[in-house]
Coordinates of C-alpha atoms in Angstrom, one line a residue:
M1 CA -75.7 103.7 -84.5
A2 CA -72.3 102.5 -82.7
D3 CA -71.0 106.0 -81.7
A4 CA -70.1 105.6 -77.8
A5 CA -66.5 106.4 -78.5
L6 CA -67.4 109.5 -80.4
R7 CA -69.5 110.8 -77.6
L8 CA -67.2 109.6 -74.9
K9 CA -64.1 111.5 -76.9
S10 CA -66.2 114.6 -77.3
L11 CA -67.0 115.0 -73.6
V12 CA -63.5 114.3 -72.3
E13 CA -62.2 117.2 -74.8
Q14 CA -64.7 119.6 -73.5
L15 CA -63.8 118.9 -69.8
L16 CA -60.0 119.0 -70.7
G17 CA -60.3 122.2 -73.1
A18 CA -57.9 120.3 -75.5
P19 CA -57.7 117.2 -78.1
L20 CA -57.6 113.7 -76.6
P21 CA -54.3 112.6 -77.3
V22 CA -55.3 108.9 -77.0
R23 CA -57.8 106.6 -78.9
I24 CA -61.1 105.1 -77.5
R25 CA -62.5 102.0 -78.4
A26 CA -65.9 101.5 -76.8
W27 CA -67.8 98.3 -75.7
D28 CA -70.1 98.7 -78.9
G29 CA -67.2 98.6 -81.1
S30 CA -67.2 102.1 -82.0
Q31 CA -63.5 104.0 -82.1
A32 CA -62.6 107.5 -82.1
G33 CA -59.4 109.6 -81.6
P34 CA -56.2 109.9 -83.4
P35 CA -55.2 106.9 -85.7
G36 CA -52.3 104.8 -84.1
A37 CA -52.2 106.2 -81.0
P38 CA -52.4 103.9 -77.9
T39 CA -56.1 103.0 -77.0
L40 CA -58.2 103.3 -74.0
V41 CA -60.6 100.4 -74.1
V42 CA -63.8 101.0 -72.2
R43 CA -64.9 97.6 -72.1
N44 CA -68.7 98.2 -70.8
R45 CA -71.4 100.7 -69.7
R46 CA -70.4 100.2 -66.1
A47 CA -67.1 102.2 -66.8
V48 CA -69.3 105.2 -67.8
R49 CA -71.5 104.9 -64.7
R50 CA -68.3 104.9 -62.7
L51 CA -67.2 108.3 -63.9
L52 CA -70.5 109.7 -64.0
W53 CA -71.2 108.9 -60.2
K54 CA -67.5 109.8 -59.3
P55 CA -65.9 111.9 -61.9
G56 CA -62.1 112.5 -61.9
E57 CA -59.3 110.2 -60.8
L58 CA -61.0 108.1 -58.3
G59 CA -63.7 107.0 -61.0
L60 CA -61.1 106.1 -63.5
A61 CA -59.1 104.2 -60.7
R62 CA -62.4 102.0 -59.9
A63 CA -62.9 101.4 -63.5
W64 CA -59.3 100.3 -64.3
V65 CA -59.2 98.2 -61.0
A66 CA -62.8 96.5 -62.0
G67 CA -61.4 95.6 -65.4
D68 CA -64.2 97.9 -67.2
L69 CA -61.5 100.1 -68.6
D70 CA -58.0 99.0 -69.9
I71 CA -55.1 100.1 -72.1
E72 CA -54.0 98.6 -75.6
G73 CA -50.5 99.4 -76.5
D74 CA -47.5 100.8 -74.6
L75 CA -48.8 101.2 -70.9
Y76 CA -46.2 104.1 -70.4
A77 CA -46.6 106.0 -73.5
T78 CA -50.6 105.9 -72.5
L79 CA -50.3 107.0 -69.0
D80 CA -47.6 109.8 -70.4
L81 CA -50.0 111.2 -72.8
V82 CA -52.9 111.5 -70.6
S83 CA -51.1 112.8 -67.3
G84 CA -48.9 114.9 -69.2
L85 CA -52.1 116.9 -70.7
I86 CA -53.4 117.1 -67.0
W87 CA -50.2 118.4 -65.8
E88 CA -49.4 120.9 -68.6
R89 CA -52.7 122.4 -68.5
G90 CA -52.6 122.7 -64.4
E91 CA -55.0 125.1 -63.1
D92 CA -56.3 125.9 -66.6
A93 CA -57.8 122.6 -66.7
R94 CA -61.8 123.0 -66.4
S95 CA -63.2 121.6 -63.7
L96 CA -66.5 119.5 -63.8
A97 CA -68.7 122.1 -62.5
Q98 CA -67.5 124.7 -64.5
A99 CA -67.8 122.5 -67.7
L100 CA -71.4 121.8 -67.0
R101 CA -72.2 125.3 -67.4
D102 CA -71.6 124.9 -71.1
P103 CA -74.4 124.1 -72.8
D104 CA -72.8 121.7 -75.3
V105 CA -70.9 119.8 -72.4
R106 CA -74.3 119.7 -70.6
A107 CA -75.9 118.1 -73.9
A108 CA -72.9 115.5 -74.3
A109 CA -73.3 114.5 -70.7
R110 CA -76.8 113.8 -71.1
G111 CA -75.9 111.8 -73.9
L112 CA -73.5 109.7 -71.8
I113 CA -76.0 109.3 -69.2
A114 CA -78.4 107.8 -71.7
L115 CA -75.5 105.0 -72.8
A116 CA -74.4 104.6 -69.2
G117 CA -77.6 102.5 -68.4
P118 CA -78.9 101.5 -65.3
P119 CA -78.6 104.9 -62.8
L120 CA -77.3 103.2 -59.6
P121 CA -73.8 103.6 -58.9
P122 CA -71.9 100.5 -59.3
A123 CA -70.2 99.4 -56.1
P124 CA -66.3 100.0 -55.6
P125 CA -64.0 97.2 -56.3
R126 CA -63.3 95.2 -53.2
E127 CA -59.8 96.1 -53.2
E128 CA -60.6 99.8 -52.1
V129 CA -60.2 100.7 -48.7
R130 CA -63.2 101.7 -47.2
R131 CA -63.1 104.1 -43.7
P132 CA -65.1 106.7 -42.0
R133 CA -62.2 109.1 -41.3
R134 CA -58.9 109.5 -43.1
H135 CA -55.3 110.5 -41.6
L136 CA -55.7 110.1 -38.1
H137 CA -52.1 108.4 -37.8
T138 CA -53.2 106.8 -34.5
K139 CA -51.1 103.7 -33.6
H140 CA -54.5 101.4 -34.5
S141 CA -55.2 103.4 -37.9
D142 CA -51.3 103.1 -39.0
K143 CA -51.5 99.4 -38.1
R144 CA -54.6 99.2 -40.3
A145 CA -53.1 101.1 -42.9
I146 CA -49.9 99.1 -43.0
S147 CA -51.4 95.7 -43.2
H148 CA -53.5 96.5 -46.3
H149 CA -50.8 97.5 -48.1
Y150 CA -48.1 95.2 -47.0
D151 CA -49.9 92.1 -45.7
V152 CA -50.9 91.3 -49.7
G153 CA -48.7 88.1 -49.1
N154 CA -45.1 87.6 -49.0
D155 CA -45.2 85.4 -52.4
F156 CA -46.7 88.4 -54.2
Y157 CA -43.9 90.9 -53.2
E158 CA -41.2 88.3 -53.8
L159 CA -42.6 88.0 -57.6
V160 CA -42.5 91.9 -57.9
L161 CA -39.3 92.9 -55.8
G162 CA -37.1 89.8 -56.7
P163 CA -34.7 87.8 -54.5
S164 CA -33.5 91.2 -52.7
M165 CA -37.0 91.7 -51.1
V166 CA -36.3 95.6 -50.7
Y167 CA -39.3 97.7 -51.2
S168 CA -37.8 101.0 -51.7
C169 CA -35.5 102.9 -54.0
A170 CA -32.4 100.9 -55.6
Y171 CA -29.4 102.7 -56.3
W172 CA -26.7 102.5 -59.4
P173 CA -23.7 104.1 -58.0
A174 CA -22.6 105.1 -61.9
P175 CA -24.1 105.5 -65.2
E176 CA -22.6 102.4 -66.8
T177 CA -24.1 100.5 -63.8
A178 CA -27.7 101.5 -64.7
G179 CA -28.0 98.0 -67.0
G180 CA -27.0 95.8 -64.1
T181 CA -29.3 93.9 -61.9
L182 CA -32.0 95.1 -59.6
E183 CA -30.5 92.8 -57.0
T184 CA -27.0 94.3 -57.3
A185 CA -28.4 98.0 -57.2
Q186 CA -30.3 97.1 -54.0
R187 CA -27.4 95.6 -52.1
D188 CA -25.4 98.8 -53.3
K189 CA -28.2 101.1 -51.9
L190 CA -28.2 99.2 -48.3
E191 CA -24.3 99.6 -48.6
L192 CA -24.4 103.2 -49.3
I193 CA -27.1 103.6 -46.2
S194 CA -24.6 101.6 -44.1
R195 CA -21.5 103.8 -45.1
K196 CA -23.5 107.1 -44.5
L197 CA -24.3 105.7 -41.1
A198 CA -20.5 104.5 -40.7
L199 CA -21.5 101.5 -39.1
K200 CA -18.9 99.2 -37.0
P201 CA -19.0 96.1 -35.3
G202 CA -20.4 96.4 -31.7
Q203 CA -22.9 99.2 -32.7
R204 CA -26.6 99.1 -32.2
L205 CA -28.9 100.0 -35.2
L206 CA -32.6 100.5 -35.2
D207 CA -34.1 100.1 -38.7
V208 CA -37.7 101.7 -38.4
G209 CA -40.1 100.1 -41.1
C210 CA -37.7 96.9 -41.4
G211 CA -39.7 95.3 -44.2
W212 CA -38.6 92.0 -45.0
G213 CA -35.5 92.3 -42.8
S214 CA -32.9 93.1 -45.9
M215 CA -31.3 96.2 -44.3
A216 CA -30.9 94.3 -41.0
I217 CA -29.4 91.2 -42.3
H218 CA -26.9 93.4 -44.6
A219 CA -26.0 95.5 -41.8
A220 CA -25.3 92.7 -39.1
R221 CA -23.8 90.4 -41.9
E222 CA -21.5 92.7 -43.7
H223 CA -20.8 95.4 -40.8
G224 CA -20.8 93.4 -37.6
V225 CA -23.9 95.5 -36.0
S226 CA -26.4 94.4 -33.9
V227 CA -30.0 95.4 -35.1
V228 CA -33.2 95.8 -33.9
G229 CA -35.8 95.8 -37.0
I230 CA -39.5 97.2 -36.2
T231 CA -42.6 96.8 -38.5
L232 CA -46.3 96.8 -38.2
S233 CA -46.8 93.9 -40.4
H234 CA -46.9 90.4 -39.1
E235 CA -46.3 88.9 -42.4
Q236 CA -43.3 90.8 -42.9
A237 CA -42.0 90.1 -39.6
A238 CA -42.3 86.3 -39.9
Y239 CA -40.7 86.5 -43.2
A240 CA -38.0 88.6 -42.0
R241 CA -37.2 86.2 -39.0
K242 CA -36.8 83.1 -41.2
R243 CA -34.4 84.9 -43.4
I244 CA -32.3 85.9 -40.3
A245 CA -32.4 82.2 -39.1
D246 CA -31.3 81.1 -42.4
E247 CA -28.5 83.3 -42.6
G248 CA -27.3 82.3 -38.9
L249 CA -27.9 86.0 -37.6
T250 CA -30.5 85.2 -34.9
D251 CA -27.8 86.5 -32.2
K252 CA -27.5 89.8 -34.3
V253 CA -31.0 90.6 -35.3
E254 CA -34.1 91.0 -33.4
I255 CA -37.3 91.8 -35.4
R256 CA -40.3 93.1 -33.5
V257 CA -44.0 93.9 -34.6
Q258 CA -43.9 97.4 -32.9
D259 CA -44.9 101.3 -33.4
Y260 CA -41.8 103.5 -33.4
R261 CA -43.7 105.4 -30.6
D262 CA -43.4 102.4 -28.6
V263 CA -39.4 101.6 -28.6
T264 CA -38.1 102.3 -25.2
D265 CA -34.4 100.4 -25.2
G266 CA -32.2 103.2 -26.8
P267 CA -30.0 104.5 -27.1
F268 CA -28.6 103.5 -30.5
D269 CA -25.7 104.3 -32.4
A270 CA -27.7 104.4 -35.8
I271 CA -31.2 104.7 -37.2
S272 CA -31.9 103.8 -40.6
S273 CA -35.7 104.9 -41.8
I274 CA -36.1 103.7 -45.3
G275 CA -39.3 104.3 -46.9
M276 CA -41.3 104.7 -43.8
A277 CA -41.7 108.2 -42.9
E278 CA -44.1 108.4 -45.8
H279 CA -46.7 106.5 -43.6
V280 CA -46.0 109.0 -40.6
G281 CA -48.5 112.0 -41.6
A282 CA -47.9 115.8 -41.5
D283 CA -49.5 116.2 -38.1
R284 CA -47.2 113.2 -36.7
Y285 CA -44.1 114.1 -38.3
L286 CA -42.4 116.4 -35.6
E287 CA -43.4 113.5 -33.0
Y288 CA -41.7 111.1 -35.4
A289 CA -38.5 113.0 -35.5
E290 CA -38.4 113.7 -31.9
N291 CA -38.8 110.1 -30.9
L292 CA -35.8 109.2 -33.4
L293 CA -33.6 112.0 -31.6
R294 CA -34.5 110.4 -28.3
L295 CA -33.6 107.1 -29.2
L296 CA -30.1 108.0 -30.5
K297 CA -26.7 108.1 -28.5
P298 CA -25.2 111.9 -28.8
G299 CA -23.3 111.8 -32.1
G300 CA -25.4 109.2 -33.4
R301 CA -26.8 109.3 -37.1
L302 CA -29.9 108.9 -38.9
L303 CA -30.6 108.0 -42.4
N304 CA -34.0 109.1 -43.3
H305 CA -34.9 107.9 -47.0
Q306 CA -38.2 109.1 -48.0
I307 CA -40.3 110.1 -51.3
A308 CA -41.0 113.8 -51.5
R309 CA -43.6 115.7 -53.6
R310 CA -43.2 119.2 -55.2
P311 CA -44.3 122.0 -53.1
Q312 CA -47.5 124.2 -53.6
R313 CA -47.7 127.7 -53.8
D314 CA -50.7 127.2 -51.0
E315 CA -49.7 124.5 -49.0
S316 CA -53.1 124.3 -47.1
S317 CA -54.8 123.0 -50.5
Y318 CA -52.7 120.0 -50.8
N319 CA -54.7 116.7 -51.2
V320 CA -53.7 113.3 -50.9
D321 CA -53.9 111.6 -54.5
E322 CA -57.3 109.5 -54.4
F323 CA -56.0 106.5 -56.0
I324 CA -53.1 106.0 -54.0
D325 CA -55.2 106.9 -50.9
S326 CA -58.0 104.4 -51.6
Y327 CA -56.0 101.7 -53.2
V328 CA -52.4 101.7 -52.3
F329 CA -51.0 103.7 -49.5
P330 CA -54.0 104.3 -47.1
D331 CA -53.3 107.8 -45.1
G332 CA -49.8 107.9 -46.7
E333 CA -48.9 111.8 -47.3
L334 CA -45.8 113.2 -49.0
A335 CA -44.4 116.3 -47.8
P336 CA -41.6 118.7 -49.8
I337 CA -38.0 117.8 -48.9
G338 CA -37.9 121.5 -47.3
T339 CA -40.7 120.5 -44.9
T340 CA -38.7 117.3 -44.1
V341 CA -35.6 119.0 -43.2
T342 CA -37.3 121.7 -41.1
Q343 CA -39.1 119.2 -39.2
L344 CA -35.9 117.5 -38.6
E345 CA -34.1 120.4 -37.6
R346 CA -36.9 121.3 -35.2
A347 CA -36.6 118.1 -33.4
G348 CA -32.9 118.7 -32.6
F349 CA -31.2 117.1 -35.4
E350 CA -28.2 118.4 -37.4
V351 CA -29.0 117.9 -41.1
R352 CA -25.6 116.9 -42.7
D353 CA -26.4 116.0 -46.1
V354 CA -29.3 115.6 -48.7
E355 CA -28.9 113.4 -51.8
S356 CA -31.4 113.2 -54.0
I357 CA -31.9 110.1 -56.3
R358 CA -35.3 110.5 -58.0
E359 CA -34.0 109.1 -61.3
H360 CA -33.0 105.8 -59.4
Y361 CA -36.6 105.2 -58.5
A362 CA -37.9 105.3 -62.0
L363 CA -35.2 102.8 -62.9
T364 CA -36.5 100.5 -60.1
L365 CA -40.1 100.9 -60.6
R366 CA -39.8 99.8 -64.3
R367 CA -37.8 97.1 -63.1
W368 CA -40.7 96.3 -60.8
V369 CA -43.4 96.5 -63.4
A370 CA -41.4 94.2 -65.6
N371 CA -41.3 91.7 -62.9
L372 CA -45.1 91.9 -62.1
E373 CA -45.7 91.6 -66.0
A374 CA -43.8 88.7 -66.5
G375 CA -45.5 86.8 -63.4
W376 CA -49.0 88.1 -64.2
A377 CA -50.7 84.8 -64.0
R378 CA -49.0 84.1 -61.0
A379 CA -49.5 87.3 -59.4
V380 CA -53.2 87.3 -60.2
Q381 CA -53.4 83.9 -58.6
L382 CA -51.7 85.2 -55.3
T383 CA -53.7 88.2 -54.9
S384 CA -56.8 89.1 -57.4
P385 CA -56.9 90.3 -60.9
G386 CA -58.1 93.9 -59.2
R387 CA -54.9 93.8 -57.0
A388 CA -52.9 92.9 -59.5
R389 CA -54.1 95.7 -61.7
V390 CA -53.5 98.1 -58.6
W391 CA -50.2 97.4 -58.9
R392 CA -49.0 97.6 -62.2
L393 CA -50.8 101.1 -62.6
Y394 CA -49.5 102.2 -59.4
M395 CA -45.8 101.3 -60.2
A396 CA -46.0 102.6 -63.9
A397 CA -47.4 105.9 -63.1
S398 CA -45.2 106.2 -60.4
A399 CA -42.2 105.5 -62.5
L400 CA -43.3 108.4 -64.8
A401 CA -44.0 110.8 -62.2
F402 CA -40.5 110.1 -60.8
E403 CA -39.1 110.8 -64.3
H404 CA -40.8 114.1 -65.1
N405 CA -39.9 115.5 -61.4
R406 CA -43.5 115.6 -60.2
I407 CA -42.2 113.3 -57.2
G408 CA -38.8 112.7 -55.8
V409 CA -36.8 110.6 -53.4
N410 CA -34.1 111.9 -50.9
Q411 CA -31.8 110.5 -48.5
V412 CA -31.3 112.6 -45.3
L413 CA -28.5 112.3 -43.3
A414 CA -28.7 113.8 -39.7
V415 CA -27.0 113.7 -36.4
R416 CA -27.8 114.3 -33.1
T417 CA -24.9 116.6 -32.7
P418 CA -23.6 116.9 -28.9
L419 CA -23.3 120.3 -27.0
S420 CA -19.4 120.0 -28.0
G421 CA -20.4 120.5 -31.8
D422 CA -18.6 117.4 -32.7
S423 CA -20.7 115.9 -35.4
G424 CA -18.2 113.0 -36.0
L425 CA -18.5 113.4 -39.7
P426 CA -15.4 113.9 -41.9
L427 CA -14.7 117.2 -43.5
R428 CA -15.5 116.0 -46.9
S429 CA -18.7 114.0 -45.9
R430 CA -19.3 112.4 -49.4
N431 CA -16.7 110.1 -48.8
W432 CA -18.7 108.3 -46.1
N433 CA -15.7 106.9 -44.1

């Protein structure tokens, strides 16, 4: 009798304590769940073994990356249904240990064990990061983590990010521009940052985590500043240097493979840190802020563009997302915006403006997913089927997280205000003059 889907549905519903909002189709051809709903396709018994050996998010991620688990239908709708159920239930959701105290759940689990086949755990997909310790944030561990994420290949990033080669939240300045191109929105974001920093010809800008050089090129070309861009990725640096040479800006822009802790040639008039501080880590964040303050002239400005998570009642219980940590951003950590502002102020900065652009990141991610899906065969060729699946899931799930206010992104403008108290900002700072 083909009933694997029904058994899977039964156990999942008992674990969640709620009806499963999606349909399941199993390897034996059986189906269960609401008719017409998006479908989770369990391609083989190995997917069940992954979940039995590693229940929860990491087991699901391994099954997805390996191709043992797939989604048939609207990816966003499926992820929204599943993640929404988990988030809405919150602390009321049953843990595996609690659920297994229930005799009915134990019986269903025994049935799944019989379905799963050989008892040995499947090896994790090769795309998974393996390391003995986490969140050290030494120079060596940070360099290794950055290499895992950014040295996937410049051609792959070109496919996903588009011509702008900006890997951070774009910016649509007005509702009527939301239908505009991603490239225009990324240019508008770089210009917004330039105006917040009040960049002028002859100034020096330090771009921390410079990526493929887009901010450095924009600042030098459009505002006449001299730029030092730093990254830990050799592939990014090589790509950025070629772009800069093609633009004829080698006399204005220098790209270094360098840790922010090793920059000694300040002071700079301004510092931009765009989508980099997520890699710093909570234990190192004050050190990061103090280093940037040291590198600024009195009156110099910092623009810190950073993803934030929602605060927890008990911050000591915060755990890094297992899927993100194992497959996307090893050792990446998110902090609430209040924590970030506090740390910047503790370092000596005067925080002058905080702008949330959360909805903009959802729009950006949906554009990146569309780029990836349109070039899927090429993406697989450039990386691997597993790596392409990692990125599709990560970006689509992140878009939903931004849309539902589970995470946000903020631009924090801070000043190294001198003892005179003259911040150098206009009375109405949102004019960005």
